């Protein structure tokens, strides 16, 4: 998809202009203030349109994302973008009617027979800032939740995936009214202007550094934010778990999208003395899954030159500081095509940049631990990660890791799979993020839970009216006894 459809280019040109999206926001905001109620049928129609947008244009999205990356495995895009996007919409369509229903709550004893309820109401206009690494799924999944909750949605796409953004902007005008869904394109300056809009809620997916900036910008309007950030997600291999089996799941999880995933294993903790055995097992996995890594269409490119050079600088810095670099493939690095073969790093130290920054690429530091206590302590001595992976069959060790560490989410004996569960919340903790979405958690995030109390005709509240006398004193003493 080297040539851009003129109609798509026109949509992009229009969407990029700050004045245009500010006007679009104002129109959306005004529409939400005319009435707060959004009927179930309207929400259903919007979800149906979102499903059709993705389903009917899957091949176009595959081509656009591949063009943005220079090369992205078509199979990975179908598996990691199209499938979860459609699955999120399907799950939401099947359940949002129940999520919308008022929830009856037991009133406090002293206020019976009154009734208490929670009404789920739309917030208004929701902003979604989408990263470049999964530009379709990380737009569509939160959109499904926001639309199900009855909101109107503005989406800011990443400037690093222009073709995907241009395609989504064009399709949004075909499948939605501009007062319901609007897609904004443009560079970081446009992104900053977008974040400063007085949204009723803003969801940002991206780096912790930019997350700080987004939160500051949103604070000017007291806009509540959900931040899906990142960090260094560890994988711990327990002493009882087969090394080869763990290596397979870790390496495959690491190398999906060439490691450009916020929940990819960032480093591995292995029992001391087994580091080289893990590297050998990892090398065998790469040979099996990507036998001709230099030329296979199943291995993705690094998104742009800047990120390719960043990853190379991590390797250079680690080598200079004494780390041992272990290639996991015989394929050479190819800067022209931005294909970076996977590398394991042994003997790494905390002073190395590869151990300070989120890697976001196919580099895998391997660290030894003497006892499980030491592995847990190492994880806890660093910022709380977005994900954690534990490999072990001993339930006692497993439960210790689950209870004694804090992470956004955990998959046991595999990687990634907790994020694929629509009935589980997805979100970070501390520097890896705040707030949750997916499934009902997304619906709640993008809803106002309005507390309502219905007073009964038979009630004793008049007993507490002034002027206060002896009866009030007796009642007060009874209540605060």
Short mmCIF file of C-alpha atoms in Angstrom, two decimals:
data_model
loop_
_atom_site.label_atom_id
_atom_site.label_comp_id
_atom_site.label_asym_id
_atom_site.label_seq_id
_atom_site.Cartn_x
_atom_site.Cartn_y
_atom_site.Cartn_z
CA UNK A 1 0.00 0.00 0.00
CA UNK A 2 2.57 2.53 -1.15
CA UNK A 3 0.13 4.85 -2.89
CA UNK A 4 -2.44 6.59 -0.75
CA UNK A 5 -6.03 6.73 -1.97
CA UNK A 6 -6.82 10.42 -2.73
CA UNK A 7 -10.05 10.14 -0.75
CA UNK A 8 -8.10 8.90 2.25
CA UNK A 9 -5.51 11.64 1.81
CA UNK A 10 -8.28 14.24 1.78
CA UNK A 11 -9.72 12.80 4.99
CA UNK A 12 -6.27 12.97 6.55
CA UNK A 13 -5.71 16.56 5.44
CA UNK A 14 -9.01 17.59 6.93
CA UNK A 15 -8.53 15.61 10.15
CA UNK A 16 -5.05 17.00 10.74
CA UNK A 17 -6.19 20.57 11.17
CA UNK A 18 -6.49 21.59 14.82
CA UNK A 19 -9.31 24.03 14.17
CA UNK A 20 -11.29 21.29 12.43
CA UNK A 21 -11.08 18.79 15.28
CA UNK A 22 -11.76 21.48 17.86
CA UNK A 23 -14.95 22.34 15.98
CA UNK A 24 -15.83 18.66 15.77
CA UNK A 25 -15.28 18.29 19.51
CA UNK A 26 -17.48 21.32 20.22
CA UNK A 27 -20.29 19.82 18.13
CA UNK A 28 -19.98 16.46 19.90
CA UNK A 29 -19.84 18.10 23.31
CA UNK A 30 -22.94 20.21 22.59
CA UNK A 31 -24.83 17.11 21.44
CA UNK A 32 -24.06 15.27 24.68
CA UNK A 33 -25.32 18.19 26.75
CA UNK A 34 -28.68 18.33 24.94
CA UNK A 35 -29.56 14.91 26.33
CA UNK A 36 -27.68 12.46 28.54
CA UNK A 37 -29.76 9.44 27.57
CA UNK A 38 -28.57 7.18 24.73
CA UNK A 39 -30.94 4.33 23.89
CA UNK A 40 -29.78 0.75 23.72
CA UNK A 41 -30.74 0.56 20.04
CA UNK A 42 -28.49 3.52 19.24
CA UNK A 43 -25.56 1.94 21.04
CA UNK A 44 -26.22 -1.36 19.28
CA UNK A 45 -26.19 0.36 15.89
CA UNK A 46 -22.87 2.04 16.66
CA UNK A 47 -21.30 -1.25 17.75
CA UNK A 48 -22.63 -2.95 14.62
CA UNK A 49 -21.06 -0.21 12.51
CA UNK A 50 -17.73 -0.61 14.32
CA UNK A 51 -17.79 -4.36 13.74
CA UNK A 52 -18.54 -3.90 10.03
CA UNK A 53 -15.79 -1.30 9.69
CA UNK A 54 -13.17 -3.77 10.93
CA UNK A 55 -14.61 -6.96 9.45
CA UNK A 56 -15.27 -5.59 5.96
CA UNK A 57 -11.86 -3.94 5.62
CA UNK A 58 -9.54 -6.46 7.25
CA UNK A 59 -7.29 -6.92 4.24
CA UNK A 60 -6.94 -3.16 3.83
CA UNK A 61 -5.83 -2.81 7.43
CA UNK A 62 -3.31 -5.64 6.98
CA UNK A 63 -1.83 -3.82 3.99
CA UNK A 64 -1.82 -0.42 5.68
CA UNK A 65 -0.11 -1.68 8.83
CA UNK A 66 2.49 -3.59 6.79
CA UNK A 67 3.25 -0.41 4.83
CA UNK A 68 3.61 1.61 8.03
CA UNK A 69 6.08 -0.86 9.51
CA UNK A 70 8.02 -1.44 6.31
CA UNK A 71 7.02 -5.04 6.96
CA UNK A 72 4.58 -6.45 9.49
CA UNK A 73 3.67 -10.13 9.34
CA UNK A 74 0.18 -10.38 7.86
CA UNK A 75 -0.46 -13.40 10.09
CA UNK A 76 0.47 -11.41 13.18
CA UNK A 77 -1.81 -8.54 12.17
CA UNK A 78 -4.72 -10.93 11.75
CA UNK A 79 -3.93 -12.66 15.04
CA UNK A 80 -3.04 -9.63 17.17
CA UNK A 81 -5.15 -6.85 15.63
CA UNK A 82 -8.13 -8.12 13.64
CA UNK A 83 -9.11 -11.07 15.83
CA UNK A 84 -8.98 -9.29 19.22
CA UNK A 85 -10.69 -6.20 17.79
CA UNK A 86 -13.61 -8.24 16.52
CA UNK A 87 -13.68 -10.36 19.67
CA UNK A 88 -13.86 -7.24 21.85
CA UNK A 89 -16.82 -5.95 19.85
CA UNK A 90 -18.57 -9.33 19.89
CA UNK A 91 -18.19 -9.64 23.65
CA UNK A 92 -19.39 -6.10 24.21
CA UNK A 93 -22.42 -6.51 21.92
CA UNK A 94 -23.41 -9.66 23.78
CA UNK A 95 -23.28 -8.13 27.25
CA UNK A 96 -23.72 -4.36 27.20
CA UNK A 97 -27.51 -4.60 27.52
CA UNK A 98 -27.07 -6.19 30.93
CA UNK A 99 -24.35 -3.74 31.88
CA UNK A 100 -26.73 -0.84 31.15
CA UNK A 101 -29.41 -2.00 33.58
CA UNK A 102 -29.80 -0.12 36.87
CA UNK A 103 -28.23 -1.99 39.77
CA UNK A 104 -30.30 -2.29 42.92
CA UNK A 105 -28.36 -1.84 46.16
CA UNK A 106 -29.42 -2.52 49.74
CA UNK A 107 -30.11 0.77 51.54
CA UNK A 108 -28.62 1.40 54.96
CA UNK A 109 -30.76 0.01 57.78
CA UNK A 110 -31.93 3.39 59.04
CA UNK A 111 -33.21 4.51 55.64
CA UNK A 112 -35.47 1.56 54.86
CA UNK A 113 -37.94 1.03 53.24
CA UNK A 114 -36.33 3.47 50.81
CA UNK A 115 -34.55 2.06 47.77
CA UNK A 116 -31.01 2.58 46.46
CA UNK A 117 -29.85 2.16 42.86
CA UNK A 118 -26.91 2.84 40.58
CA UNK A 119 -27.73 4.24 37.13
CA UNK A 120 -25.09 3.82 34.42
CA UNK A 121 -24.91 6.96 32.29
CA UNK A 122 -22.68 8.06 29.40
CA UNK A 123 -19.91 10.47 30.31
CA UNK A 124 -20.16 12.45 27.07
CA UNK A 125 -17.17 12.74 24.72
CA UNK A 126 -14.30 10.28 25.19
CA UNK A 127 -10.84 10.88 23.75
CA UNK A 128 -8.59 7.95 22.81
CA UNK A 129 -4.89 8.41 22.00
CA UNK A 130 -3.59 5.40 20.06
CA UNK A 131 0.06 4.22 19.91
CA UNK A 132 1.84 2.98 16.82
CA UNK A 133 2.60 -0.60 17.84
CA UNK A 134 -0.96 -1.98 17.53
CA UNK A 135 -2.74 0.89 15.80
CA UNK A 136 -5.95 -0.97 15.00
CA UNK A 137 -6.63 -3.02 18.13
CA UNK A 138 -5.66 -0.22 20.53
CA UNK A 139 -8.12 2.06 18.74
CA UNK A 140 -11.00 -0.38 18.31
CA UNK A 141 -11.03 -2.08 21.74
CA UNK A 142 -11.51 1.11 23.79
CA UNK A 143 -13.86 2.48 21.12
CA UNK A 144 -16.13 -0.54 21.63
CA UNK A 145 -16.30 0.09 25.37
CA UNK A 146 -16.87 3.83 24.99
CA UNK A 147 -19.61 3.43 22.36
CA UNK A 148 -21.35 0.71 24.38
CA UNK A 149 -21.42 3.11 27.33
CA UNK A 150 -23.25 5.61 25.12
CA UNK A 151 -20.41 8.08 24.50
CA UNK A 152 -19.24 9.87 21.41
CA UNK A 153 -15.60 9.20 20.56
CA UNK A 154 -12.63 11.12 19.16
CA UNK A 155 -9.55 9.07 18.28
CA UNK A 156 -6.04 10.46 17.81
CA UNK A 157 -3.92 8.10 15.71
CA UNK A 158 -0.12 7.93 15.87
CA UNK A 159 1.90 9.90 13.32
CA UNK A 160 4.20 6.84 13.06
CA UNK A 161 1.43 4.78 11.40
CA UNK A 162 0.06 7.29 8.88
CA UNK A 163 -1.46 4.83 6.41
CA UNK A 164 -3.40 3.03 9.12
CA UNK A 165 -4.57 6.35 10.49
CA UNK A 166 -5.58 7.60 7.07
CA UNK A 167 -7.53 4.43 6.38
CA UNK A 168 -9.37 4.54 9.70
CA UNK A 169 -10.13 8.26 9.25
CA UNK A 170 -11.63 7.60 5.83
CA UNK A 171 -13.66 4.60 6.96
CA UNK A 172 -14.99 6.42 10.03
CA UNK A 173 -16.68 8.96 7.75
CA UNK A 174 -18.40 6.11 5.88
CA UNK A 175 -19.55 4.04 8.85
CA UNK A 176 -20.37 6.76 11.40
CA UNK A 177 -21.90 10.17 11.70
CA UNK A 178 -19.15 12.72 12.38
CA UNK A 179 -21.02 13.62 15.56
CA UNK A 180 -20.54 10.05 16.84
CA UNK A 181 -16.98 9.12 15.86
CA UNK A 182 -14.14 11.31 14.61
CA UNK A 183 -10.55 10.33 13.81
CA UNK A 184 -7.76 12.89 14.18
CA UNK A 185 -4.38 12.63 12.46
CA UNK A 186 -1.24 14.66 12.86
CA UNK A 187 2.08 14.98 14.68
CA UNK A 188 2.94 15.40 18.34
CA UNK A 189 1.82 19.04 18.29
CA UNK A 190 -1.64 17.96 17.17
CA UNK A 191 -1.53 15.27 19.85
CA UNK A 192 -0.81 17.86 22.52
CA UNK A 193 -3.71 20.02 21.32
CA UNK A 194 -5.91 16.93 21.36
CA UNK A 195 -4.96 16.07 24.96
CA UNK A 196 -5.84 19.60 26.06
CA UNK A 197 -9.45 19.31 24.89
CA UNK A 198 -11.96 19.18 27.77
CA UNK A 199 -12.93 15.55 27.25
CA UNK A 200 -15.20 13.80 29.72
CA UNK A 201 -12.58 11.02 29.82
CA UNK A 202 -9.23 10.52 28.08
CA UNK A 203 -7.54 7.17 27.48
CA UNK A 204 -3.89 7.17 26.50
CA UNK A 205 -1.80 4.15 25.51
CA UNK A 206 1.92 4.74 25.20
CA UNK A 207 5.14 5.31 27.10
CA UNK A 208 5.37 6.28 30.76
CA UNK A 209 7.28 9.44 29.80
CA UNK A 210 4.56 10.69 27.46
CA UNK A 211 1.95 9.53 29.97
CA UNK A 212 3.32 12.14 32.41
CA UNK A 213 2.82 14.84 29.76
CA UNK A 214 -0.70 13.67 28.89
CA UNK A 215 -1.73 13.71 32.53
CA UNK A 216 -0.42 17.26 32.97
CA UNK A 217 -2.29 18.47 29.88
CA UNK A 218 -5.51 16.78 30.95
CA UNK A 219 -5.22 18.27 34.43
CA UNK A 220 -5.90 21.77 33.09
CA UNK A 221 -9.51 20.65 32.45
CA UNK A 222 -9.67 18.17 35.34
CA UNK A 223 -10.18 15.52 32.68
CA UNK A 224 -10.10 12.03 34.22
CA UNK A 225 -7.57 9.78 32.52
CA UNK A 226 -6.92 6.12 31.97
CA UNK A 227 -3.22 5.59 31.26
CA UNK A 228 -2.09 2.32 29.70
CA UNK A 229 1.68 2.65 29.85
CA UNK A 230 4.44 0.05 29.97
CA UNK A 231 7.63 -0.72 31.80
CA UNK A 232 9.85 -3.72 32.19
CA UNK A 233 7.67 -6.82 32.43
CA UNK A 234 9.57 -9.76 33.93
CA UNK A 235 9.31 -13.46 33.22
CA UNK A 236 10.33 -15.72 36.11
CA UNK A 237 11.12 -19.36 35.46
CA UNK A 238 10.58 -21.41 38.60
CA UNK A 239 13.12 -24.06 39.59
CA UNK A 240 10.68 -26.89 38.85
CA UNK A 241 9.60 -25.85 35.35
CA UNK A 242 11.02 -27.40 32.13
CA UNK A 243 13.42 -24.83 30.68
CA UNK A 244 12.68 -25.73 27.05
CA UNK A 245 8.94 -25.31 27.53
CA UNK A 246 9.36 -21.96 29.23
CA UNK A 247 11.78 -20.78 26.54
CA UNK A 248 9.24 -21.56 23.81
CA UNK A 249 6.46 -19.51 25.39
CA UNK A 250 8.75 -16.64 26.38
CA UNK A 251 10.51 -16.37 23.01
CA UNK A 252 7.29 -16.54 20.99
CA UNK A 253 5.69 -13.94 23.24
CA UNK A 254 8.77 -11.74 23.06
CA UNK A 255 9.13 -11.84 19.30
CA UNK A 256 5.53 -11.20 18.29
CA UNK A 257 5.67 -7.88 16.44
CA UNK A 258 9.48 -8.08 16.90
CA UNK A 259 9.09 -7.32 20.60
CA UNK A 260 7.21 -4.06 20.01
CA UNK A 261 4.50 -4.88 22.55
CA UNK A 262 3.86 -3.18 25.89
CA UNK A 263 3.36 -6.50 27.69
CA UNK A 264 6.21 -8.39 26.01
CA UNK A 265 8.61 -10.10 28.44
CA UNK A 266 11.31 -7.48 28.96
CA UNK A 267 13.77 -9.69 30.82
CA UNK A 268 13.94 -13.26 32.14
CA UNK A 269 14.91 -14.44 35.62
CA UNK A 270 16.25 -18.01 35.55
CA UNK A 271 17.70 -20.23 38.29
CA UNK A 272 21.41 -19.51 38.70
CA UNK A 273 23.63 -21.65 36.52
CA UNK A 274 20.95 -22.21 33.86
CA UNK A 275 21.40 -18.99 31.91
CA UNK A 276 23.26 -20.58 29.00
CA UNK A 277 20.85 -23.50 28.91
CA UNK A 278 18.01 -21.02 28.53
CA UNK A 279 19.83 -19.22 25.72
CA UNK A 280 20.41 -22.53 23.92
CA UNK A 281 16.72 -23.43 24.30
CA UNK A 282 15.70 -19.99 23.05
CA UNK A 283 17.97 -20.35 20.04
CA UNK A 284 16.29 -23.66 19.21
CA UNK A 285 12.86 -22.00 19.40
CA UNK A 286 13.90 -19.28 16.95
CA UNK A 287 15.30 -21.88 14.54
CA UNK A 288 12.02 -23.81 14.71
CA UNK A 289 9.60 -20.89 14.42
CA UNK A 290 11.59 -18.60 12.09
CA UNK A 291 13.95 -20.98 10.19
CA UNK A 292 14.90 -18.33 7.62
CA UNK A 293 14.61 -15.28 9.81
CA UNK A 294 16.34 -12.94 7.35
CA UNK A 295 13.69 -13.52 4.71
CA UNK A 296 10.61 -14.99 6.37
CA UNK A 297 7.43 -12.88 6.12
CA UNK A 298 6.55 -14.07 9.64
CA UNK A 299 9.07 -11.80 11.37
CA UNK A 300 8.18 -8.12 11.62
CA UNK A 301 10.34 -5.07 11.06
CA UNK A 302 11.11 -2.32 13.57
CA UNK A 303 8.65 0.50 12.96
CA UNK A 304 11.13 3.25 11.97
CA UNK A 305 14.80 4.20 11.82
CA UNK A 306 14.75 6.04 15.14
CA UNK A 307 13.56 2.98 17.06
CA UNK A 308 15.94 0.70 15.15
CA UNK A 309 18.88 2.92 16.12
CA UNK A 310 17.64 3.12 19.71
CA UNK A 311 17.71 -0.67 19.99
CA UNK A 312 21.16 -0.88 18.40
CA UNK A 313 22.40 1.68 20.91
CA UNK A 314 21.18 -0.54 23.77
CA UNK A 315 23.25 -3.41 22.38
CA UNK A 316 26.33 -1.20 21.91
CA UNK A 317 26.03 0.21 25.43
CA UNK A 318 25.62 -3.23 27.00
CA UNK A 319 28.59 -4.65 25.08
CA UNK A 320 30.81 -1.75 26.10
CA UNK A 321 29.84 -2.26 29.74
CA UNK A 322 30.73 -5.96 29.68
CA UNK A 323 27.56 -7.82 28.74
CA UNK A 324 27.81 -10.90 26.55
CA UNK A 325 25.63 -10.69 23.43
CA UNK A 326 24.19 -14.03 22.33
CA UNK A 327 22.56 -14.05 18.88
CA UNK A 328 19.47 -16.26 18.80
CA UNK A 329 19.59 -16.47 15.00
CA UNK A 330 22.26 -16.59 12.33
CA UNK A 331 20.50 -13.83 10.42
CA UNK A 332 22.40 -10.53 10.18
CA UNK A 333 20.96 -7.19 11.24
CA UNK A 334 19.49 -5.38 8.22
CA UNK A 335 19.28 -1.65 8.86
CA UNK A 336 17.90 -0.90 5.39
CA UNK A 337 14.85 -3.07 6.02
CA UNK A 338 14.89 -2.45 9.79
CA UNK A 339 14.98 -6.19 10.50
CA UNK A 340 16.72 -6.77 13.82
CA UNK A 341 17.33 -10.43 14.71
CA UNK A 342 16.72 -11.46 18.32
CA UNK A 343 19.55 -11.22 20.82
CA UNK A 344 19.91 -12.53 24.36
CA UNK A 345 22.08 -10.53 26.73
CA UNK A 346 23.98 -12.18 29.60
CA UNK A 347 25.94 -10.55 32.38
CA UNK A 348 23.85 -7.39 32.28
CA UNK A 349 24.04 -4.77 35.02
CA UNK A 350 21.64 -2.17 36.35
CA UNK A 351 23.79 0.63 34.92
CA UNK A 352 23.13 -0.54 31.35
CA UNK A 353 20.44 1.29 29.38
CA UNK A 354 18.88 -2.01 28.36
CA UNK A 355 18.08 -2.57 32.05
CA UNK A 356 16.83 0.95 32.66
CA UNK A 357 14.47 1.55 29.74
CA UNK A 358 11.55 -0.46 28.43
CA UNK A 359 13.18 -2.32 25.55
CA UNK A 360 10.30 -2.54 23.06
CA UNK A 361 12.24 -4.73 20.65
CA UNK A 362 13.78 -8.21 20.18
CA UNK A 363 16.45 -7.93 22.92
CA UNK A 364 16.12 -10.25 25.92
CA UNK A 365 18.32 -9.85 29.01
CA UNK A 366 18.71 -13.09 30.98
CA UNK A 367 19.38 -12.71 34.71
CA UNK A 368 20.20 -15.45 37.28
CA UNK A 369 18.63 -15.75 40.72
CA UNK A 370 19.81 -17.95 43.60
CA UNK A 371 16.48 -18.43 45.38
CA UNK A 372 12.90 -17.54 44.54
CA UNK A 373 13.04 -14.97 47.35
CA UNK A 374 15.76 -13.17 45.41
CA UNK A 375 13.72 -13.15 42.19
CA UNK A 376 10.71 -11.71 44.02
CA UNK A 377 12.90 -9.12 45.72
CA UNK A 378 14.43 -8.09 42.39
CA UNK A 379 11.02 -7.51 40.82
CA UNK A 380 9.81 -5.59 43.87
CA UNK A 381 12.87 -3.34 43.88
CA UNK A 382 11.91 -1.97 40.47
CA UNK A 383 8.89 0.01 39.23
CA UNK A 384 5.73 -2.06 39.18
CA UNK A 385 5.36 -3.64 35.74
CA UNK A 386 2.40 -3.80 33.37
CA UNK A 387 2.69 -7.60 33.16
CA UNK A 388 4.44 -10.45 34.93
CA UNK A 389 4.91 -14.03 33.79
CA UNK A 390 5.59 -16.95 36.09
CA UNK A 391 6.49 -20.44 34.91
CA UNK A 392 6.18 -23.12 37.55
CA UNK A 393 4.12 -26.15 38.55
CA UNK A 394 4.57 -25.87 42.31
CA UNK A 395 1.42 -24.14 43.58
CA UNK A 396 3.16 -22.82 46.68
CA UNK A 397 5.84 -21.02 44.67
CA UNK A 398 3.27 -19.80 42.17
CA UNK A 399 1.03 -18.36 44.87
CA UNK A 400 4.00 -16.69 46.56
CA UNK A 401 4.87 -14.87 43.34
CA UNK A 402 1.25 -13.87 42.76
CA UNK A 403 0.76 -12.61 46.30
CA UNK A 404 4.14 -11.01 46.97
CA UNK A 405 4.57 -9.06 43.71
CA UNK A 406 2.40 -6.32 42.22
CA UNK A 407 1.82 -6.05 38.47
CA UNK A 408 -0.92 -4.91 36.14
CA UNK A 409 -1.71 -8.49 35.11
CA UNK A 410 -0.20 -11.98 35.18
CA UNK A 411 -0.18 -15.02 32.94
CA UNK A 412 1.01 -18.26 34.53
CA UNK A 413 2.93 -20.76 32.35
CA UNK A 414 2.53 -18.65 29.21
CA UNK A 415 2.70 -15.04 28.07
CA UNK A 416 0.15 -12.45 26.88
CA UNK A 417 -2.99 -14.50 27.52
CA UNK A 418 -4.40 -12.47 30.40
CA UNK A 419 -4.91 -9.55 28.01
CA UNK A 420 -7.03 -11.76 25.74
CA UNK A 421 -9.63 -12.41 28.45
CA UNK A 422 -12.51 -9.97 27.99
CA UNK A 423 -13.80 -10.81 31.46
CA UNK A 424 -10.55 -9.67 33.08
CA UNK A 425 -9.59 -6.01 33.58
CA UNK A 426 -6.55 -4.76 31.70
CA UNK A 427 -4.46 -1.97 33.14
CA UNK A 428 -1.24 -1.01 34.85
CA UNK A 429 -0.30 0.01 38.35
CA UNK A 430 1.86 2.94 39.40
CA UNK A 431 4.30 3.90 36.62
CA UNK A 432 2.85 1.22 34.31
CA UNK A 433 -0.55 2.93 34.27
CA UNK A 434 -3.79 3.70 36.01
CA UNK A 435 -7.36 2.58 35.40
CA UNK A 436 -8.70 -0.41 33.50
CA UNK A 437 -10.71 -1.38 30.47
CA UNK A 438 -11.77 -4.52 28.56
CA UNK A 439 -15.22 -6.01 28.97
CA UNK A 440 -17.37 -4.63 31.74
CA UNK A 441 -14.38 -2.75 33.19
CA UNK A 442 -14.22 -0.64 30.05
CA UNK A 443 -17.96 0.01 30.22
CA UNK A 444 -17.57 1.17 33.81
CA UNK A 445 -14.55 3.32 33.00
CA UNK A 446 -16.51 5.21 30.35
CA UNK A 447 -19.72 5.48 32.41
CA UNK A 448 -20.87 7.65 35.27
CA UNK A 449 -22.19 5.43 38.04
CA UNK A 450 -24.93 7.71 39.35
CA UNK A 451 -26.04 7.00 42.92
CA UNK A 452 -29.83 7.39 43.37
CA UNK A 453 -31.90 7.03 46.55
CA UNK A 454 -35.68 6.75 46.37
CA UNK A 455 -37.29 7.93 49.59
CA UNK A 456 -40.31 5.95 50.79
CA UNK A 457 -43.61 7.63 51.63
CA UNK A 458 -43.31 5.96 55.03
CA UNK A 459 -40.15 7.27 56.70
CA UNK A 460 -39.03 8.79 59.95
CA UNK A 461 -36.85 11.63 58.70
CA UNK A 462 -39.11 14.27 60.23
CA UNK A 463 -38.04 13.01 63.66
CA UNK A 464 -34.65 14.59 62.98
CA UNK A 465 -35.94 18.02 62.01
CA UNK A 466 -35.22 21.05 64.19
CA UNK A 467 -36.00 22.37 66.70
CA UNK A 468 -34.03 19.69 68.48
CA UNK A 469 -35.45 18.49 71.76
CA UNK A 470 -35.61 15.55 74.11
CA UNK A 471 -36.82 13.09 71.46
CA UNK A 472 -33.92 14.02 69.18
CA UNK A 473 -31.46 13.59 72.07
CA UNK A 474 -32.77 10.09 72.80
CA UNK A 475 -32.58 9.13 69.10
CA UNK A 476 -29.09 10.60 68.73
CA UNK A 477 -27.81 8.71 71.77
CA UNK A 478 -29.24 5.50 70.34
CA UNK A 479 -27.68 6.05 66.91
CA UNK A 480 -24.18 6.90 68.18
CA UNK A 481 -24.13 4.47 71.09
#
